[in-house]
Amino acid sequence: MALYKLCISFSIVFFAFLVQFSGPGEEKLKHAAATFCSNQPFALEMIKSRQKKDSRFQTFVQDAESNPLCRRLQLKDIIPTQMQRLTKYPLLLDNIAKYTGTAFSLK
């Protein structure tokens, strides 16, 4: 029964990702991801500059980074994780398809 529930959960996740990575949502996601990734250097530089100039911003960032949910990561370390995840989604989806018998590939 637990394996059945796990397969159902994987199938739900697979099809949710499938909607995001194919059809009309595909181009929207690609554009949003490309914009986000291309603006990373600008965002990181802005954070560094703002922390030097604005003590309230620096205090806010330090308080936020001390939150246990950040797992001791700094803001400058969290921003690139989105790009790193994007490169792993096709691999995840291919593995889900492989083990659930879904005949679909994102290649």
PDB file of C-alpha atoms in Angstrom:
ATOM      1  CA  MET A   1       0.000   0.000   0.000  1.00  0.00           C
ATOM      2  CA  ALA A   2       2.834   2.424   0.855  1.00  0.00           C
ATOM      3  CA  LEU A   3       4.515   1.723  -2.495  1.00  0.00           C
ATOM      4  CA  TYR A   4       1.222   2.384  -4.296  1.00  0.00           C
ATOM      5  CA  LYS A   5       0.850   5.754  -2.519  1.00  0.00           C
ATOM      6  CA  LEU A   6       4.453   6.599  -3.384  1.00  0.00           C
ATOM      7  CA  CYS A   7       3.836   5.828  -7.068  1.00  0.00           C
ATOM      8  CA  ILE A   8       0.694   7.949  -7.053  1.00  0.00           C
ATOM      9  CA  SER A   9       2.611  10.810  -5.426  1.00  0.00           C
ATOM     10  CA  PHE A  10       5.398  10.542  -8.006  1.00  0.00           C
ATOM     11  CA  SER A  11       2.850  10.541 -10.812  1.00  0.00           C
ATOM     12  CA  ILE A  12       1.195  13.673  -9.464  1.00  0.00           C
ATOM     13  CA  VAL A  13       4.564  15.415  -9.157  1.00  0.00           C
ATOM     14  CA  PHE A  14       5.570  14.222 -12.625  1.00  0.00           C
ATOM     15  CA  PHE A  15       2.466  15.598 -14.291  1.00  0.00           C
ATOM     16  CA  ALA A  16       2.694  18.872 -12.362  1.00  0.00           C
ATOM     17  CA  PHE A  17       6.234  19.309 -13.668  1.00  0.00           C
ATOM     18  CA  LEU A  18       5.153  18.165 -17.110  1.00  0.00           C
ATOM     19  CA  VAL A  19       2.630  20.990 -17.286  1.00  0.00           C
ATOM     20  CA  GLN A  20       5.356  23.485 -16.377  1.00  0.00           C
ATOM     21  CA  PHE A  21       7.939  22.096 -18.806  1.00  0.00           C
ATOM     22  CA  SER A  22       5.780  21.478 -21.886  1.00  0.00           C
ATOM     23  CA  GLY A  23       2.987  23.092 -23.838  1.00  0.00           C
ATOM     24  CA  PRO A  24       2.121  26.754 -23.320  1.00  0.00           C
ATOM     25  CA  GLY A  25       3.793  26.867 -19.903  1.00  0.00           C
ATOM     26  CA  GLU A  26       7.132  25.792 -21.357  1.00  0.00           C
ATOM     27  CA  GLU A  27       7.975  29.072 -23.086  1.00  0.00           C
ATOM     28  CA  LYS A  28       6.760  31.116 -20.132  1.00  0.00           C
ATOM     29  CA  LEU A  29       8.955  29.103 -17.751  1.00  0.00           C
ATOM     30  CA  LYS A  30      11.954  29.292 -20.096  1.00  0.00           C
ATOM     31  CA  HIS A  31      11.619  33.057 -20.381  1.00  0.00           C
ATOM     32  CA  ALA A  32      11.234  33.538 -16.619  1.00  0.00           C
ATOM     33  CA  ALA A  33      14.193  31.249 -15.865  1.00  0.00           C
ATOM     34  CA  ALA A  34      16.394  32.937 -18.475  1.00  0.00           C
ATOM     35  CA  THR A  35      15.548  36.377 -17.101  1.00  0.00           C
ATOM     36  CA  PHE A  36      16.213  35.258 -13.526  1.00  0.00           C
ATOM     37  CA  CYS A  37      19.521  33.590 -14.403  1.00  0.00           C
ATOM     38  CA  SER A  38      20.786  36.443 -16.584  1.00  0.00           C
ATOM     39  CA  ASN A  39      20.085  38.957 -13.801  1.00  0.00           C
ATOM     40  CA  GLN A  40      21.937  37.024 -11.090  1.00  0.00           C
ATOM     41  CA  PRO A  41      25.248  38.895 -11.389  1.00  0.00           C
ATOM     42  CA  PHE A  42      23.401  42.222 -11.212  1.00  0.00           C
ATOM     43  CA  ALA A  43      21.397  41.072  -8.173  1.00  0.00           C
ATOM     44  CA  LEU A  44      24.481  39.821  -6.351  1.00  0.00           C
ATOM     45  CA  GLU A  45      26.338  43.064  -7.025  1.00  0.00           C
ATOM     46  CA  MET A  46      23.344  45.090  -5.873  1.00  0.00           C
ATOM     47  CA  ILE A  47      23.136  43.133  -2.614  1.00  0.00           C
ATOM     48  CA  LYS A  48      26.835  43.694  -1.953  1.00  0.00           C
ATOM     49  CA  SER A  49      26.594  47.404  -2.754  1.00  0.00           C
ATOM     50  CA  ARG A  50      23.429  47.915  -0.729  1.00  0.00           C
ATOM     51  CA  GLN A  51      24.882  46.141   2.324  1.00  0.00           C
ATOM     52  CA  LYS A  52      27.861  48.518   2.262  1.00  0.00           C
ATOM     53  CA  LYS A  53      25.704  51.639   1.982  1.00  0.00           C
ATOM     54  CA  ASP A  54      22.579  50.812   4.007  1.00  0.00           C
ATOM     55  CA  SER A  55      23.021  49.581   7.571  1.00  0.00           C
ATOM     56  CA  ARG A  56      19.280  48.821   7.919  1.00  0.00           C
ATOM     57  CA  PHE A  57      19.435  46.585   4.843  1.00  0.00           C
ATOM     58  CA  GLN A  58      22.541  44.885   6.193  1.00  0.00           C
ATOM     59  CA  THR A  59      20.812  44.268   9.543  1.00  0.00           C
ATOM     60  CA  PHE A  60      17.713  42.919   7.798  1.00  0.00           C
ATOM     61  CA  VAL A  61      19.773  40.512   5.676  1.00  0.00           C
ATOM     62  CA  GLN A  62      21.766  39.346   8.702  1.00  0.00           C
ATOM     63  CA  ASP A  63      18.555  38.713  10.651  1.00  0.00           C
ATOM     64  CA  ALA A  64      17.033  36.820   7.724  1.00  0.00           C
ATOM     65  CA  GLU A  65      20.189  34.752   7.194  1.00  0.00           C
ATOM     66  CA  SER A  66      20.223  33.769  10.867  1.00  0.00           C
ATOM     67  CA  ASN A  67      16.803  32.148  10.434  1.00  0.00           C
ATOM     68  CA  PRO A  68      17.135  28.330  10.749  1.00  0.00           C
ATOM     69  CA  LEU A  69      15.211  27.925   7.480  1.00  0.00           C
ATOM     70  CA  CYS A  70      18.205  29.425   5.664  1.00  0.00           C
ATOM     71  CA  ARG A  71      20.396  26.566   6.938  1.00  0.00           C
ATOM     72  CA  ARG A  72      23.295  28.974   7.515  1.00  0.00           C
ATOM     73  CA  LEU A  73      23.294  30.048   3.874  1.00  0.00           C
ATOM     74  CA  GLN A  74      23.825  33.669   2.989  1.00  0.00           C
ATOM     75  CA  LEU A  75      21.532  35.473   0.561  1.00  0.00           C
ATOM     76  CA  LYS A  76      24.297  35.488  -2.046  1.00  0.00           C
ATOM     77  CA  ASP A  77      24.392  31.669  -1.754  1.00  0.00           C
ATOM     78  CA  ILE A  78      20.630  31.195  -2.009  1.00  0.00           C
ATOM     79  CA  ILE A  79      20.121  33.130  -5.245  1.00  0.00           C
ATOM     80  CA  PRO A  80      22.068  30.683  -7.494  1.00  0.00           C
ATOM     81  CA  THR A  81      20.200  27.638  -6.155  1.00  0.00           C
ATOM     82  CA  GLN A  82      17.281  28.305  -8.488  1.00  0.00           C
ATOM     83  CA  MET A  83      19.536  27.975 -11.525  1.00  0.00           C
ATOM     84  CA  GLN A  84      21.083  24.816 -10.089  1.00  0.00           C
ATOM     85  CA  ARG A  85      17.632  23.308  -9.582  1.00  0.00           C
ATOM     86  CA  LEU A  86      16.532  24.108 -13.120  1.00  0.00           C
ATOM     87  CA  THR A  87      19.325  21.967 -14.513  1.00  0.00           C
ATOM     88  CA  LYS A  88      18.244  19.016 -12.362  1.00  0.00           C
ATOM     89  CA  TYR A  89      14.504  18.994 -13.203  1.00  0.00           C
ATOM     90  CA  PRO A  90      14.840  17.131 -16.527  1.00  0.00           C
ATOM     91  CA  LEU A  91      16.890  14.429 -14.789  1.00  0.00           C
ATOM     92  CA  LEU A  92      14.286  14.159 -12.037  1.00  0.00           C
ATOM     93  CA  LEU A  93      11.436  13.889 -14.521  1.00  0.00           C
ATOM     94  CA  ASP A  94      13.236  11.254 -16.596  1.00  0.00           C
ATOM     95  CA  ASN A  95      13.799   9.165 -13.451  1.00  0.00           C
ATOM     96  CA  ILE A  96      10.170   9.531 -12.372  1.00  0.00           C
ATOM     97  CA  ALA A  97       9.046   8.487 -15.857  1.00  0.00           C
ATOM     98  CA  LYS A  98      11.442   5.543 -15.789  1.00  0.00           C
ATOM     99  CA  TYR A  99      10.150   4.180 -12.502  1.00  0.00           C
ATOM    100  CA  THR A 100       6.457   4.898 -13.024  1.00  0.00           C
ATOM    101  CA  GLY A 101       6.309   3.471 -16.525  1.00  0.00           C
ATOM    102  CA  THR A 102       5.420   6.813 -18.091  1.00  0.00           C
ATOM    103  CA  ALA A 103       6.630   6.970 -21.689  1.00  0.00           C
ATOM    104  CA  PHE A 104       7.838  10.557 -21.785  1.00  0.00           C
ATOM    105  CA  SER A 105      11.209  12.215 -22.000  1.00  0.00           C
ATOM    106  CA  LEU A 106      12.223  15.867 -21.891  1.00  0.00           C
ATOM    107  CA  LYS A 107      15.155  15.436 -24.280  1.00  0.00           C
TER     108      LYS A 107
END
